Amino acid sequence: MTQTIFTEKAPRAIGPYSQGIQVGDLLFLSGQIPVDPETNEVVENDIVSQTNQVMKNIKAILDSQRLSVKNIVKTTIFLKDMNQFAVVNEEYGKHLEDHRPARSTVEVSRLPKDVLIEIEVVASLK
C-alpha cells in the first residue's frame, strides 16, 4: 500500500509525479529543485541560494509527515556543474547538522527549469 505525500509548503509537482510517496516504513521524495513554493519561481541563479531553497523544500515535505532531516537515509544530488561540489557540500551539511545519510552526487547536463541543483531523498519513518 502506498500513500501520496503533498504539502503546500513545498513546490507543486511540475509534471505527472508527486512530492513524495510513502511505502511501508520508507518515504521517497521526488527530486526537489530550488523553486520557492510561495512564488512558484526559481530562486536566484547562484548555487548557495539554490541549495538552501532545495533543502528548505525537503525539510517542508519531511515536516509535513512529522519527520526531520535525521530521518533521511539516502540522498542523491544532481549538479549542473561539479565544480560547485565544495560549496554545495558546505550548504547541504549546514542543514543536516551532524546527521550523515548515504549519498550520491552526479553531474548532469541539464535540470528542469535550467536550475543548478536537484536533490532527491529517501527517509525512514522510524
PDB file of C-alpha atoms in Angstrom:
ATOM      1  CA  MET A   1       0.000   0.000   0.000  1.00  0.00           C
ATOM      2  CA  THR A   2       1.311   3.450  -0.908  1.00  0.00           C
ATOM      3  CA  GLN A   3       0.369   6.912   0.287  1.00  0.00           C
ATOM      4  CA  THR A   4       0.881  10.083  -1.755  1.00  0.00           C
ATOM      5  CA  ILE A   5       2.530  12.967   0.110  1.00  0.00           C
ATOM      6  CA  PHE A   6       1.658  16.620  -0.502  1.00  0.00           C
ATOM      7  CA  THR A   7       2.209  19.897   1.320  1.00  0.00           C
ATOM      8  CA  GLU A   8       1.525  23.485   0.275  1.00  0.00           C
ATOM      9  CA  LYS A   9       4.840  24.423   1.927  1.00  0.00           C
ATOM     10  CA  ALA A  10       6.860  22.846  -0.892  1.00  0.00           C
ATOM     11  CA  PRO A  11       6.603  23.410  -4.654  1.00  0.00           C
ATOM     12  CA  ARG A  12       3.829  21.625  -6.503  1.00  0.00           C
ATOM     13  CA  ALA A  13       4.895  18.937  -8.944  1.00  0.00           C
ATOM     14  CA  ILE A  14       5.520  20.302 -12.449  1.00  0.00           C
ATOM     15  CA  GLY A  15       4.646  17.022 -14.114  1.00  0.00           C
ATOM     16  CA  PRO A  16       2.911  13.678 -13.583  1.00  0.00           C
ATOM     17  CA  TYR A  17       4.533  12.844 -10.233  1.00  0.00           C
ATOM     18  CA  SER A  18       4.025  13.628  -6.561  1.00  0.00           C
ATOM     19  CA  GLN A  19       6.172  15.381  -3.955  1.00  0.00           C
ATOM     20  CA  GLY A  20       6.614  12.041  -2.269  1.00  0.00           C
ATOM     21  CA  ILE A  21       5.337   8.517  -1.818  1.00  0.00           C
ATOM     22  CA  GLN A  22       5.263   6.533   1.388  1.00  0.00           C
ATOM     23  CA  VAL A  23       5.735   2.781   1.040  1.00  0.00           C
ATOM     24  CA  GLY A  24       5.838   0.844   4.300  1.00  0.00           C
ATOM     25  CA  ASP A  25       8.388   2.487   6.582  1.00  0.00           C
ATOM     26  CA  LEU A  26      10.058   4.469   3.792  1.00  0.00           C
ATOM     27  CA  LEU A  27       9.300   7.865   2.311  1.00  0.00           C
ATOM     28  CA  PHE A  28      10.598   8.570  -1.204  1.00  0.00           C
ATOM     29  CA  LEU A  29      10.769  12.276  -2.055  1.00  0.00           C
ATOM     30  CA  SER A  30      10.818  13.320  -5.676  1.00  0.00           C
ATOM     31  CA  GLY A  31      13.791  15.419  -6.687  1.00  0.00           C
ATOM     32  CA  GLN A  32      13.419  18.919  -5.268  1.00  0.00           C
ATOM     33  CA  ILE A  33      14.549  21.890  -7.298  1.00  0.00           C
ATOM     34  CA  PRO A  34      15.059  25.448  -5.989  1.00  0.00           C
ATOM     35  CA  VAL A  35      11.534  26.731  -6.524  1.00  0.00           C
ATOM     36  CA  ASP A  36      10.042  28.996  -3.866  1.00  0.00           C
ATOM     37  CA  PRO A  37       6.609  27.491  -3.083  1.00  0.00           C
ATOM     38  CA  GLU A  38       5.133  30.946  -2.367  1.00  0.00           C
ATOM     39  CA  THR A  39       6.037  32.467  -5.731  1.00  0.00           C
ATOM     40  CA  ASN A  40       6.375  29.250  -7.759  1.00  0.00           C
ATOM     41  CA  GLU A  41       9.553  30.774  -9.213  1.00  0.00           C
ATOM     42  CA  VAL A  42      13.150  29.572  -9.242  1.00  0.00           C
ATOM     43  CA  VAL A  43      15.246  31.446  -6.666  1.00  0.00           C
ATOM     44  CA  GLU A  44      18.393  33.390  -7.551  1.00  0.00           C
ATOM     45  CA  ASN A  45      20.714  31.758 -10.043  1.00  0.00           C
ATOM     46  CA  ASP A  46      23.559  31.017  -7.634  1.00  0.00           C
ATOM     47  CA  ILE A  47      24.425  27.662  -6.109  1.00  0.00           C
ATOM     48  CA  VAL A  48      24.230  28.800  -2.453  1.00  0.00           C
ATOM     49  CA  SER A  49      20.697  30.201  -2.758  1.00  0.00           C
ATOM     50  CA  GLN A  50      19.541  27.271  -4.829  1.00  0.00           C
ATOM     51  CA  THR A  51      20.991  24.643  -2.480  1.00  0.00           C
ATOM     52  CA  ASN A  52      19.373  26.326   0.523  1.00  0.00           C
ATOM     53  CA  GLN A  53      15.969  26.503  -1.190  1.00  0.00           C
ATOM     54  CA  VAL A  54      16.147  22.840  -2.156  1.00  0.00           C
ATOM     55  CA  MET A  55      16.912  21.906   1.446  1.00  0.00           C
ATOM     56  CA  LYS A  56      14.037  24.099   2.696  1.00  0.00           C
ATOM     57  CA  ASN A  57      11.700  22.288   0.302  1.00  0.00           C
ATOM     58  CA  ILE A  58      12.928  18.895   1.509  1.00  0.00           C
ATOM     59  CA  LYS A  59      12.507  19.924   5.146  1.00  0.00           C
ATOM     60  CA  ALA A  60       8.954  21.176   4.441  1.00  0.00           C
ATOM     61  CA  ILE A  61       7.916  17.821   2.987  1.00  0.00           C
ATOM     62  CA  LEU A  62       9.555  15.910   5.834  1.00  0.00           C
ATOM     63  CA  ASP A  63       7.940  18.234   8.384  1.00  0.00           C
ATOM     64  CA  SER A  64       4.511  17.611   6.844  1.00  0.00           C
ATOM     65  CA  GLN A  65       4.984  13.977   7.872  1.00  0.00           C
ATOM     66  CA  ARG A  66       6.376  14.871  11.325  1.00  0.00           C
ATOM     67  CA  LEU A  67       9.873  13.870  10.212  1.00  0.00           C
ATOM     68  CA  SER A  68      13.182  15.728  10.211  1.00  0.00           C
ATOM     69  CA  VAL A  69      16.475  15.554   8.349  1.00  0.00           C
ATOM     70  CA  LYS A  70      17.533  12.934  10.917  1.00  0.00           C
ATOM     71  CA  ASN A  71      15.099  10.549   9.167  1.00  0.00           C
ATOM     72  CA  ILE A  72      16.953  10.854   5.844  1.00  0.00           C
ATOM     73  CA  VAL A  73      18.769   7.633   4.976  1.00  0.00           C
ATOM     74  CA  LYS A  74      19.855   8.397   1.374  1.00  0.00           C
ATOM     75  CA  THR A  75      20.139  11.414  -0.885  1.00  0.00           C
ATOM     76  CA  THR A  76      21.083  11.838  -4.500  1.00  0.00           C
ATOM     77  CA  ILE A  77      22.379  15.237  -5.571  1.00  0.00           C
ATOM     78  CA  PHE A  78      22.277  16.224  -9.231  1.00  0.00           C
ATOM     79  CA  LEU A  79      24.587  19.147 -10.082  1.00  0.00           C
ATOM     80  CA  LYS A  80      24.824  21.116 -13.273  1.00  0.00           C
ATOM     81  CA  ASP A  81      28.499  21.820 -12.515  1.00  0.00           C
ATOM     82  CA  MET A  82      30.635  19.502 -10.377  1.00  0.00           C
ATOM     83  CA  ASN A  83      32.983  22.444  -9.791  1.00  0.00           C
ATOM     84  CA  GLN A  84      30.294  23.640  -7.342  1.00  0.00           C
ATOM     85  CA  PHE A  85      30.627  20.451  -5.257  1.00  0.00           C
ATOM     86  CA  ALA A  86      32.521  22.025  -2.341  1.00  0.00           C
ATOM     87  CA  VAL A  87      30.043  24.891  -1.991  1.00  0.00           C
ATOM     88  CA  VAL A  88      27.060  22.534  -2.177  1.00  0.00           C
ATOM     89  CA  ASN A  89      28.704  20.225   0.360  1.00  0.00           C
ATOM     90  CA  GLU A  90      29.079  23.092   2.821  1.00  0.00           C
ATOM     91  CA  GLU A  91      25.491  24.369   2.478  1.00  0.00           C
ATOM     92  CA  TYR A  92      23.984  20.861   2.448  1.00  0.00           C
ATOM     93  CA  GLY A  93      25.955  19.975   5.577  1.00  0.00           C
ATOM     94  CA  LYS A  94      24.623  23.014   7.455  1.00  0.00           C
ATOM     95  CA  HIS A  95      21.067  21.731   7.004  1.00  0.00           C
ATOM     96  CA  LEU A  96      21.936  18.224   8.195  1.00  0.00           C
ATOM     97  CA  GLU A  97      23.962  19.340  11.223  1.00  0.00           C
ATOM     98  CA  ASP A  98      25.691  16.159  12.486  1.00  0.00           C
ATOM     99  CA  HIS A  99      23.476  13.694  10.559  1.00  0.00           C
ATOM    100  CA  ARG A 100      25.232  11.921   7.680  1.00  0.00           C
ATOM    101  CA  PRO A 101      22.930   9.898   5.392  1.00  0.00           C
ATOM    102  CA  ALA A 102      24.265   7.847   2.498  1.00  0.00           C
ATOM    103  CA  ARG A 103      24.655   9.986  -0.623  1.00  0.00           C
ATOM    104  CA  SER A 104      25.495  10.010  -4.295  1.00  0.00           C
ATOM    105  CA  THR A 105      26.381  13.127  -6.267  1.00  0.00           C
ATOM    106  CA  VAL A 106      26.434  13.287 -10.051  1.00  0.00           C
ATOM    107  CA  GLU A 107      26.932  15.991 -12.646  1.00  0.00           C
ATOM    108  CA  VAL A 108      24.195  16.243 -15.243  1.00  0.00           C
ATOM    109  CA  SER A 109      23.965  18.246 -18.444  1.00  0.00           C
ATOM    110  CA  ARG A 110      20.609  19.862 -17.682  1.00  0.00           C
ATOM    111  CA  LEU A 111      17.932  20.011 -14.983  1.00  0.00           C
ATOM    112  CA  PRO A 112      14.265  21.083 -15.021  1.00  0.00           C
ATOM    113  CA  LYS A 113      13.791  24.862 -15.349  1.00  0.00           C
ATOM    114  CA  ASP A 114      17.556  25.074 -16.000  1.00  0.00           C
ATOM    115  CA  VAL A 115      18.321  25.071 -12.268  1.00  0.00           C
ATOM    116  CA  LEU A 116      21.781  24.350 -10.904  1.00  0.00           C
ATOM    117  CA  ILE A 117      20.841  21.599  -8.436  1.00  0.00           C
ATOM    118  CA  GLU A 118      18.227  18.950  -7.665  1.00  0.00           C
ATOM    119  CA  ILE A 119      18.171  16.646  -4.636  1.00  0.00           C
ATOM    120  CA  GLU A 120      16.086  13.532  -4.096  1.00  0.00           C
ATOM    121  CA  VAL A 121      15.659  11.867  -0.705  1.00  0.00           C
ATOM    122  CA  VAL A 122      14.731   8.565   0.861  1.00  0.00           C
ATOM    123  CA  ALA A 123      13.694   8.832   4.525  1.00  0.00           C
ATOM    124  CA  SER A 124      12.794   6.278   7.157  1.00  0.00           C
ATOM    125  CA  LEU A 125       9.576   6.734   9.127  1.00  0.00           C
ATOM    126  CA  LYS A 126      11.210   5.083  12.146  1.00  0.00           C
TER     127      LYS A 126
END
